[in-house]
mmCIF file of C-alpha atoms in Angstrom:
data_model
loop_
_atom_site.group_PDB
_atom_site.id
_atom_site.type_symbol
_atom_site.label_atom_id
_atom_site.label_comp_id
_atom_site.label_asym_id
_atom_site.label_seq_id
_atom_site.Cartn_x
_atom_site.Cartn_y
_atom_site.Cartn_z
ATOM 1 C CA UNK A 1 41.032 103.860 -76.021
ATOM 2 C CA UNK A 2 42.485 105.901 -78.872
ATOM 3 C CA UNK A 3 44.100 109.277 -78.723
ATOM 4 C CA UNK A 4 44.655 111.628 -81.631
ATOM 5 C CA UNK A 5 46.943 114.533 -81.971
ATOM 6 C CA UNK A 6 44.349 117.042 -81.046
ATOM 7 C CA UNK A 7 43.914 115.390 -77.667
ATOM 8 C CA UNK A 8 40.378 113.908 -78.273
ATOM 9 C CA UNK A 9 39.340 110.634 -76.725
ATOM 10 C CA UNK A 10 37.257 108.181 -78.807
ATOM 11 C CA UNK A 11 36.571 110.881 -81.337
ATOM 12 C CA UNK A 12 35.127 113.127 -78.728
ATOM 13 C CA UNK A 13 36.609 116.448 -77.785
ATOM 14 C CA UNK A 14 38.233 116.621 -74.391
ATOM 15 C CA UNK A 15 36.307 118.308 -71.650
ATOM 16 C CA UNK A 16 36.346 122.031 -71.944
ATOM 17 C CA UNK A 17 38.161 123.970 -69.276
ATOM 18 C CA UNK A 18 37.135 127.496 -68.677
ATOM 19 C CA UNK A 19 38.921 130.124 -66.734
ATOM 20 C CA UNK A 20 37.143 132.835 -64.907
ATOM 21 C CA UNK A 21 38.911 135.529 -66.933
ATOM 22 C CA UNK A 22 37.344 134.904 -70.397
ATOM 23 C CA UNK A 23 35.125 131.778 -70.643
ATOM 24 C CA UNK A 24 33.191 132.970 -73.700
ATOM 25 C CA UNK A 25 36.319 133.841 -75.737
ATOM 26 C CA UNK A 26 37.771 130.364 -75.194
ATOM 27 C CA UNK A 27 34.570 128.662 -76.439
ATOM 28 C CA UNK A 28 34.481 130.840 -79.576
ATOM 29 C CA UNK A 29 38.148 130.135 -80.538
ATOM 30 C CA UNK A 30 37.628 126.387 -80.178
ATOM 31 C CA UNK A 31 34.645 126.428 -82.554
ATOM 32 C CA UNK A 32 36.668 128.423 -85.107
ATOM 33 C CA UNK A 33 39.537 125.854 -84.969
ATOM 34 C CA UNK A 34 37.144 122.964 -85.600
ATOM 35 C CA UNK A 35 35.772 124.780 -88.677
ATOM 36 C CA UNK A 36 39.248 125.397 -90.174
ATOM 37 C CA UNK A 37 40.117 121.711 -89.890
ATOM 38 C CA UNK A 38 36.887 120.707 -91.671
ATOM 39 C CA UNK A 39 35.644 118.737 -88.755
ATOM 40 C CA UNK A 40 32.121 118.599 -87.492
ATOM 41 C CA UNK A 41 31.544 120.938 -84.693
ATOM 42 C CA UNK A 42 30.370 118.919 -81.714
ATOM 43 C CA UNK A 43 27.423 120.131 -79.732
ATOM 44 C CA UNK A 44 28.591 122.845 -77.378
ATOM 45 C CA UNK A 45 27.948 122.488 -73.684
ATOM 46 C CA UNK A 46 25.790 124.979 -72.022
ATOM 47 C CA UNK A 47 27.759 127.674 -70.321
ATOM 48 C CA UNK A 48 26.455 129.194 -67.110
ATOM 49 C CA UNK A 49 28.073 132.370 -65.916
ATOM 50 C CA UNK A 50 27.433 133.232 -62.305
ATOM 51 C CA UNK A 51 27.941 136.844 -61.400
ATOM 52 C CA UNK A 52 28.851 137.558 -57.822
ATOM 53 C CA UNK A 53 29.297 140.795 -55.952
ATOM 54 C CA UNK A 54 32.468 139.494 -54.355
ATOM 55 C CA UNK A 55 35.665 141.084 -55.618
ATOM 56 C CA UNK A 56 37.988 138.359 -54.392
ATOM 57 C CA UNK A 57 39.955 136.989 -57.396
ATOM 58 C CA UNK A 58 40.402 133.606 -55.745
ATOM 59 C CA UNK A 59 36.671 133.025 -55.552
ATOM 60 C CA UNK A 60 36.289 134.151 -59.172
ATOM 61 C CA UNK A 61 38.889 131.594 -60.308
ATOM 62 C CA UNK A 62 36.765 128.696 -59.039
ATOM 63 C CA UNK A 63 33.480 129.941 -60.515
ATOM 64 C CA UNK A 64 33.810 128.217 -63.965
ATOM 65 C CA UNK A 65 36.198 125.309 -63.305
ATOM 66 C CA UNK A 66 33.638 122.861 -64.771
ATOM 67 C CA UNK A 67 30.041 122.068 -65.444
ATOM 68 C CA UNK A 68 29.538 120.362 -62.074
ATOM 69 C CA UNK A 69 31.257 123.148 -60.294
ATOM 70 C CA UNK A 70 29.161 125.702 -62.115
ATOM 71 C CA UNK A 71 25.946 123.934 -61.183
ATOM 72 C CA UNK A 72 27.112 123.748 -57.570
ATOM 73 C CA UNK A 73 27.921 127.419 -57.541
ATOM 74 C CA UNK A 74 24.606 128.148 -59.147
ATOM 75 C CA UNK A 75 22.784 126.414 -56.327
ATOM 76 C CA UNK A 76 24.534 128.531 -53.694
ATOM 77 C CA UNK A 77 22.864 131.880 -53.030
ATOM 78 C CA UNK A 78 24.977 134.902 -53.833
ATOM 79 C CA UNK A 79 23.731 136.894 -50.818
ATOM 80 C CA UNK A 80 24.032 134.975 -47.550
ATOM 81 C CA UNK A 81 20.766 134.414 -45.730
ATOM 82 C CA UNK A 82 20.924 135.857 -42.193
ATOM 83 C CA UNK A 83 20.603 133.467 -39.292
ATOM 84 C CA UNK A 84 17.202 134.093 -37.785
ATOM 85 C CA UNK A 85 17.855 131.981 -34.704
ATOM 86 C CA UNK A 86 18.668 134.836 -32.315
ATOM 87 C CA UNK A 87 17.306 133.299 -29.183
ATOM 88 C CA UNK A 88 20.676 133.182 -27.456
ATOM 89 C CA UNK A 89 22.146 136.515 -28.559
ATOM 90 C CA UNK A 90 19.058 138.747 -28.503
ATOM 91 C CA UNK A 91 16.227 138.411 -26.076
ATOM 92 C CA UNK A 92 12.790 139.307 -27.289
ATOM 93 C CA UNK A 93 10.253 140.931 -24.969
ATOM 94 C CA UNK A 94 7.646 138.437 -23.895
ATOM 95 C CA UNK A 95 4.210 139.224 -22.591
ATOM 96 C CA UNK A 96 4.110 140.592 -19.007
ATOM 97 C CA UNK A 97 4.742 137.853 -16.509
ATOM 98 C CA UNK A 98 1.764 136.748 -14.472
ATOM 99 C CA UNK A 99 2.330 136.335 -10.716
ATOM 100 C CA UNK A 100 0.248 134.353 -8.248
ATOM 101 C CA UNK A 101 -1.592 136.206 -5.506
ATOM 102 C CA UNK A 102 0.661 134.655 -2.826
ATOM 103 C CA UNK A 103 4.355 135.191 -3.469
ATOM 104 C CA UNK A 104 7.047 132.900 -1.992
ATOM 105 C CA UNK A 105 10.349 134.745 -1.509
ATOM 106 C CA UNK A 106 13.923 133.762 -0.852
ATOM 107 C CA UNK A 107 15.852 136.798 0.367
ATOM 108 C CA UNK A 108 19.486 135.832 0.797
ATOM 109 C CA UNK A 109 18.518 132.385 2.098
ATOM 110 C CA UNK A 110 15.696 133.548 4.396
ATOM 111 C CA UNK A 111 12.190 132.560 3.313
ATOM 112 C CA UNK A 112 9.178 134.862 3.343
ATOM 113 C CA UNK A 113 5.634 134.632 2.045
ATOM 114 C CA UNK A 114 3.472 137.633 1.272
ATOM 115 C CA UNK A 115 0.744 138.879 -1.005
ATOM 116 C CA UNK A 116 1.468 140.375 -4.399
ATOM 117 C CA UNK A 117 -0.477 143.509 -3.471
ATOM 118 C CA UNK A 118 1.866 144.012 -0.491
ATOM 119 C CA UNK A 119 4.932 144.143 -2.723
ATOM 120 C CA UNK A 120 3.153 146.512 -5.114
ATOM 121 C CA UNK A 121 1.795 148.823 -2.421
ATOM 122 C CA UNK A 122 4.014 151.761 -3.414
ATOM 123 C CA UNK A 123 4.573 152.167 -7.128
ATOM 124 C CA UNK A 124 7.902 153.988 -7.057
ATOM 125 C CA UNK A 125 9.760 151.232 -5.207
ATOM 126 C CA UNK A 126 12.158 148.561 -6.295
ATOM 127 C CA UNK A 127 9.851 145.753 -5.139
ATOM 128 C CA UNK A 128 6.916 147.123 -7.147
ATOM 129 C CA UNK A 129 9.102 147.326 -10.232
ATOM 130 C CA UNK A 130 10.428 143.802 -9.759
ATOM 131 C CA UNK A 131 6.941 142.315 -9.524
ATOM 132 C CA UNK A 132 5.337 144.497 -12.172
ATOM 133 C CA UNK A 133 5.708 141.787 -14.818
ATOM 134 C CA UNK A 134 8.227 143.742 -16.875
ATOM 135 C CA UNK A 135 11.261 141.957 -15.470
ATOM 136 C CA UNK A 136 12.241 138.359 -15.083
ATOM 137 C CA UNK A 137 13.007 137.399 -11.501
ATOM 138 C CA UNK A 138 15.310 134.418 -10.858
ATOM 139 C CA UNK A 139 14.004 131.520 -8.803
ATOM 140 C CA UNK A 140 15.668 129.072 -6.503
ATOM 141 C CA UNK A 141 15.478 125.296 -6.811
ATOM 142 C CA UNK A 142 12.080 125.226 -5.081
ATOM 143 C CA UNK A 143 10.539 127.936 -7.238
ATOM 144 C CA UNK A 144 10.759 130.825 -4.775
ATOM 145 C CA UNK A 145 11.504 134.245 -6.207
ATOM 146 C CA UNK A 146 15.075 135.059 -5.256
ATOM 147 C CA UNK A 147 16.397 138.445 -4.070
ATOM 148 C CA UNK A 148 20.152 138.624 -3.547
ATOM 149 C CA UNK A 149 20.059 140.655 -0.336
ATOM 150 C CA UNK A 150 20.535 139.967 3.365
ATOM 151 C CA UNK A 151 17.135 138.932 4.677
ATOM 152 C CA UNK A 152 17.782 139.825 8.333
ATOM 153 C CA UNK A 153 15.686 143.000 8.094
ATOM 154 C CA UNK A 154 13.390 142.154 5.216
ATOM 155 C CA UNK A 155 10.667 141.204 7.662
ATOM 156 C CA UNK A 156 10.652 144.805 8.918
ATOM 157 C CA UNK A 157 10.234 145.958 5.313
ATOM 158 C CA UNK A 158 7.232 143.684 4.848
ATOM 159 C CA UNK A 159 5.665 144.775 8.150
ATOM 160 C CA UNK A 160 5.757 148.391 7.013
ATOM 161 C CA UNK A 161 4.313 147.541 3.587
ATOM 162 C CA UNK A 162 1.534 145.520 5.220
ATOM 163 C CA UNK A 163 0.341 147.907 7.949
ATOM 164 C CA UNK A 164 2.850 150.738 8.314
ATOM 165 C CA UNK A 165 4.600 149.230 11.321
ATOM 166 C CA UNK A 166 8.006 150.716 12.208
ATOM 167 C CA UNK A 167 10.915 148.701 13.620
ATOM 168 C CA UNK A 168 12.226 148.887 17.157
ATOM 169 C CA UNK A 169 14.743 151.583 17.949
ATOM 170 C CA UNK A 170 17.779 149.319 17.903
ATOM 171 C CA UNK A 171 16.869 148.220 14.368
ATOM 172 C CA UNK A 172 16.088 151.646 12.913
ATOM 173 C CA UNK A 173 19.494 152.321 11.376
ATOM 174 C CA UNK A 174 19.739 148.923 9.697
ATOM 175 C CA UNK A 175 16.173 149.047 8.389
ATOM 176 C CA UNK A 176 16.866 152.571 7.081
ATOM 177 C CA UNK A 177 19.722 151.180 4.980
ATOM 178 C CA UNK A 178 17.450 148.473 3.595
ATOM 179 C CA UNK A 179 14.736 151.032 2.823
ATOM 180 C CA UNK A 180 17.312 153.007 0.870
ATOM 181 C CA UNK A 181 18.230 149.909 -1.134
ATOM 182 C CA UNK A 182 14.586 149.114 -1.954
ATOM 183 C CA UNK A 183 13.827 152.831 -2.528
ATOM 184 C CA UNK A 184 10.803 152.877 -0.221
ATOM 185 C CA UNK A 185 10.300 156.618 0.236
ATOM 186 C CA UNK A 186 7.427 156.544 2.773
ATOM 187 C CA UNK A 187 9.425 154.256 5.040
ATOM 188 C CA UNK A 188 12.505 156.474 4.788
ATOM 189 C CA UNK A 189 10.485 159.537 5.780
ATOM 190 C CA UNK A 190 8.940 157.759 8.745
ATOM 191 C CA UNK A 191 12.277 156.447 10.012
ATOM 192 C CA UNK A 192 13.980 159.823 9.697
ATOM 193 C CA UNK A 193 11.357 161.288 12.013
ATOM 194 C CA UNK A 194 12.120 158.793 14.762
ATOM 195 C CA UNK A 195 15.046 158.286 17.083
ATOM 196 C CA UNK A 196 17.925 157.826 16.686
ATOM 197 C CA UNK A 197 17.785 159.232 13.135
ATOM 198 C CA UNK A 198 16.155 162.477 14.233
ATOM 199 C CA UNK A 199 18.951 163.088 16.692
ATOM 200 C CA UNK A 200 21.464 162.226 13.989
ATOM 201 C CA UNK A 201 19.995 164.914 11.744
ATOM 202 C CA UNK A 202 20.368 167.505 14.517
ATOM 203 C CA UNK A 203 23.918 166.358 15.229
ATOM 204 C CA UNK A 204 24.843 166.469 11.554
ATOM 205 C CA UNK A 205 23.553 170.036 11.325
ATOM 206 C CA UNK A 206 26.157 170.940 13.940
ATOM 207 C CA UNK A 207 28.963 168.932 12.294
ATOM 208 C CA UNK A 208 28.259 170.660 8.995
ATOM 209 C CA UNK A 209 29.821 173.740 10.576
ATOM 210 C CA UNK A 210 33.100 171.846 10.601
ATOM 211 C CA UNK A 211 33.671 170.721 6.995
ATOM 212 C CA UNK A 212 37.004 169.219 7.973
ATOM 213 C CA UNK A 213 35.461 166.983 10.675
ATOM 214 C CA UNK A 214 35.559 163.668 8.773
ATOM 215 C CA UNK A 215 39.058 164.358 7.485
ATOM 216 C CA UNK A 216 40.335 165.054 11.008
ATOM 217 C CA UNK A 217 38.630 161.919 12.288
ATOM 218 C CA UNK A 218 40.531 159.893 9.710
ATOM 219 C CA UNK A 219 43.781 161.587 10.766
ATOM 220 C CA UNK A 220 43.183 160.569 14.374
ATOM 221 C CA UNK A 221 42.751 156.934 13.356
ATOM 222 C CA UNK A 222 45.792 156.904 11.072
ATOM 223 C CA UNK A 223 48.136 158.614 13.550
ATOM 224 C CA UNK A 224 47.018 156.364 16.392
ATOM 225 C CA UNK A 225 47.481 153.228 14.290
ATOM 226 C CA UNK A 226 50.931 154.305 13.102
ATOM 227 C CA UNK A 227 52.182 155.098 16.608
ATOM 228 C CA UNK A 228 50.852 151.868 18.060
ATOM 229 C CA UNK A 229 52.547 149.820 15.340
ATOM 230 C CA UNK A 230 55.851 151.678 15.661
ATOM 231 C CA UNK A 231 55.939 151.212 19.410
ATOM 232 C CA UNK A 232 54.410 147.737 19.343
ATOM 233 C CA UNK A 233 51.960 149.025 21.916
ATOM 234 C CA UNK A 234 48.357 148.219 22.781
ATOM 235 C CA UNK A 235 47.336 151.860 22.712
ATOM 236 C CA UNK A 236 48.461 155.233 21.380
ATOM 237 C CA UNK A 237 48.089 158.765 22.719
ATOM 238 C CA UNK A 238 47.389 161.918 20.728
ATOM 239 C CA UNK A 239 47.133 165.595 21.588
ATOM 240 C CA UNK A 240 44.007 167.192 20.146
ATOM 241 C CA UNK A 241 43.030 170.825 20.369
ATOM 242 C CA UNK A 242 39.303 171.523 20.478
ATOM 243 C CA UNK A 243 38.248 175.181 20.677
ATOM 244 C CA UNK A 244 35.008 176.926 19.902
ATOM 245 C CA UNK A 245 36.053 180.579 19.778
ATOM 246 C CA UNK A 246 38.420 181.859 17.161
ATOM 247 C CA UNK A 247 39.922 184.557 19.441
ATOM 248 C CA UNK A 248 42.514 182.826 21.699
ATOM 249 C CA UNK A 249 41.915 184.823 24.867
ATOM 250 C CA UNK A 250 40.601 184.185 28.351
ATOM 251 C CA UNK A 251 37.092 185.314 29.349
ATOM 252 C CA UNK A 252 38.248 188.286 31.445
ATOM 253 C CA UNK A 253 39.904 189.774 28.335
ATOM 254 C CA UNK A 254 36.740 189.852 26.273
ATOM 255 C CA UNK A 255 35.628 193.400 27.231
ATOM 256 C CA UNK A 256 38.745 194.706 25.508
ATOM 257 C CA UNK A 257 37.143 193.890 22.170
ATOM 258 C CA UNK A 258 34.233 195.392 20.313
ATOM 259 C CA UNK A 259 31.771 192.477 20.481
ATOM 260 C CA UNK A 260 31.393 188.937 21.718
ATOM 261 C CA UNK A 261 32.227 187.714 18.225
ATOM 262 C CA UNK A 262 35.670 189.296 18.558
ATOM 263 C CA UNK A 263 35.650 191.247 15.330
ATOM 264 C CA UNK A 264 39.159 192.247 14.363
ATOM 265 C CA UNK A 265 40.833 194.041 11.548
ATOM 266 C CA UNK A 266 42.860 192.108 9.003
ATOM 267 C CA UNK A 267 46.133 193.260 10.543
ATOM 268 C CA UNK A 268 45.015 192.186 14.006
ATOM 269 C CA UNK A 269 43.942 188.815 12.696
ATOM 270 C CA UNK A 270 47.416 188.056 11.388
ATOM 271 C CA UNK A 271 48.900 188.758 14.802
ATOM 272 C CA UNK A 272 46.755 186.050 16.333
ATOM 273 C CA UNK A 273 47.278 183.443 13.618
ATOM 274 C CA UNK A 274 49.136 180.393 14.901
ATOM 275 C CA UNK A 275 48.964 176.625 15.104
ATOM 276 C CA UNK A 276 48.996 174.825 18.403
ATOM 277 C CA UNK A 277 51.555 172.045 18.765
ATOM 278 C CA UNK A 278 49.081 169.209 18.593
ATOM 279 C CA UNK A 279 48.327 166.271 16.309
ATOM 280 C CA UNK A 280 44.829 167.384 15.245
ATOM 281 C CA UNK A 281 42.899 170.593 15.784
ATOM 282 C CA UNK A 282 39.124 171.240 15.701
ATOM 283 C CA UNK A 283 37.621 174.699 15.613
ATOM 284 C CA UNK A 284 36.428 177.338 15.600
ATOM 285 C CA UNK A 285 32.645 177.271 15.055
ATOM 286 C CA UNK A 286 29.629 179.457 15.803
ATOM 287 C CA UNK A 287 26.847 177.443 17.447
ATOM 288 C CA UNK A 288 25.289 176.800 20.819
ATOM 289 C CA UNK A 289 27.015 173.429 20.964
ATOM 290 C CA UNK A 290 30.224 173.719 22.936
ATOM 291 C CA UNK A 291 33.552 171.912 23.174
ATOM 292 C CA UNK A 292 32.158 169.018 25.194
ATOM 293 C CA UNK A 293 29.506 168.367 22.556
ATOM 294 C CA UNK A 294 32.173 168.045 19.885
ATOM 295 C CA UNK A 295 34.267 165.788 22.115
ATOM 296 C CA UNK A 296 31.228 163.541 22.494
ATOM 297 C CA UNK A 297 30.830 163.389 18.693
ATOM 298 C CA UNK A 298 34.458 162.405 18.238
ATOM 299 C CA UNK A 299 34.354 159.639 20.843
ATOM 300 C CA UNK A 300 31.008 158.245 19.649
ATOM 301 C CA UNK A 301 32.021 158.236 15.989
ATOM 302 C CA UNK A 302 35.206 156.363 16.834
ATOM 303 C CA UNK A 303 33.138 153.888 18.858
ATOM 304 C CA UNK A 304 30.875 153.281 15.851
ATOM 305 C CA UNK A 305 34.005 152.168 14.001
ATOM 306 C CA UNK A 306 34.914 149.790 16.815
ATOM 307 C CA UNK A 307 37.693 152.018 18.191
ATOM 308 C CA UNK A 308 37.863 152.626 21.934
ATOM 309 C CA UNK A 309 38.825 156.209 22.806
ATOM 310 C CA UNK A 310 39.206 157.995 26.154
ATOM 311 C CA UNK A 311 39.928 161.703 26.504
ATOM 312 C CA UNK A 312 40.913 164.144 29.202
ATOM 313 C CA UNK A 313 41.979 167.795 29.282
ATOM 314 C CA UNK A 314 45.698 168.169 30.017
ATOM 315 C CA UNK A 315 45.920 171.958 29.874
ATOM 316 C CA UNK A 316 45.857 174.833 27.421
ATOM 317 C CA UNK A 317 48.161 176.156 24.780
ATOM 318 C CA UNK A 318 50.321 178.850 26.402
ATOM 319 C CA UNK A 319 51.910 180.173 23.282
ATOM 320 C CA UNK A 320 52.574 183.931 23.509
ATOM 321 C CA UNK A 321 50.956 185.909 20.725
ATOM 322 C CA UNK A 322 51.290 189.655 21.251
ATOM 323 C CA UNK A 323 51.552 191.916 24.254
ATOM 324 C CA UNK A 324 49.806 190.160 27.116
ATOM 325 C CA UNK A 325 47.821 187.806 24.886
ATOM 326 C CA UNK A 326 48.442 184.098 25.085
ATOM 327 C CA UNK A 327 46.772 181.226 23.348
ATOM 328 C CA UNK A 328 44.323 179.618 25.748
ATOM 329 C CA UNK A 329 42.955 176.877 23.558
ATOM 330 C CA UNK A 330 42.283 173.701 25.542
ATOM 331 C CA UNK A 331 44.417 170.624 24.793
ATOM 332 C CA UNK A 332 42.974 167.130 25.205
ATOM 333 C CA UNK A 333 44.818 163.865 25.338
ATOM 334 C CA UNK A 334 43.113 161.047 23.474
ATOM 335 C CA UNK A 335 44.020 157.458 24.324
ATOM 336 C CA UNK A 336 43.157 155.099 21.493
ATOM 337 C CA UNK A 337 43.117 151.454 22.581
ATOM 338 C CA UNK A 338 43.399 148.886 19.821
ATOM 339 C CA UNK A 339 42.807 145.691 21.704
#
């Protein structure tokens, strides 16, 4: 193999090297140099210039490194082709799902079987929407349609959808909660017109007169818990004032006032303002329900939370107000037993 001063091998010019900055200028200067030396100009290689929208200088530097590289770059598309396999990232809407006439259900591990028309009986319900064909419902290992909900009262839901049957009284509250979850309006209306929910509506109408009722109930629980823990005791006692009438007077003093509602001027009202020395106070309110009705509400609501409470009247508040007026609000002792 022979080498000459110009760097050719076997009389052939060395491979051309082009830079991305000015490939055409370099080819032109080399042809001019061959002509000045009186040498035959060899056939020029074909030059392919690939234009790309990319502005990165590093990618431009590799565009014309050689013929093979140019051909390889030429084969690559300038604009990337988007990946059309979107099955995992985007979910296309399939045709509405077809359901069999008999539907096997798995509600929280309890199995049921019913007709498709039963689940679709009321259009504006969650069950009708689930089995409308617009949504995919998961299935268990045996192919039953799965609903992640406690199935203890789902049978009562199906009985109402089948023939309008209502649950027994001791199951009304629980079934009412399930009807709220499944958004079955006709069942909710029917249950609210039966006991004990009807009585609860009447009771709540009375408790709405005492907007602080729930807050005071929480205070009773917190104070009783704190005292029992501080004293390491099984129970705790609280003093609670429950009064219906705003005017703190005895019955024989009522004729001294203008009406049974004890209307007073603003100055007179300030004279009677005071707070009994108790833990929690309820009142006043204007309703037929009296003090004993409110005491029953307090005890029953605590019992619903699993808290045992006993109460008894231990006297009245004897705080002197003005002249011969004394506070006569009744004071009750509540005994909260924790275990």
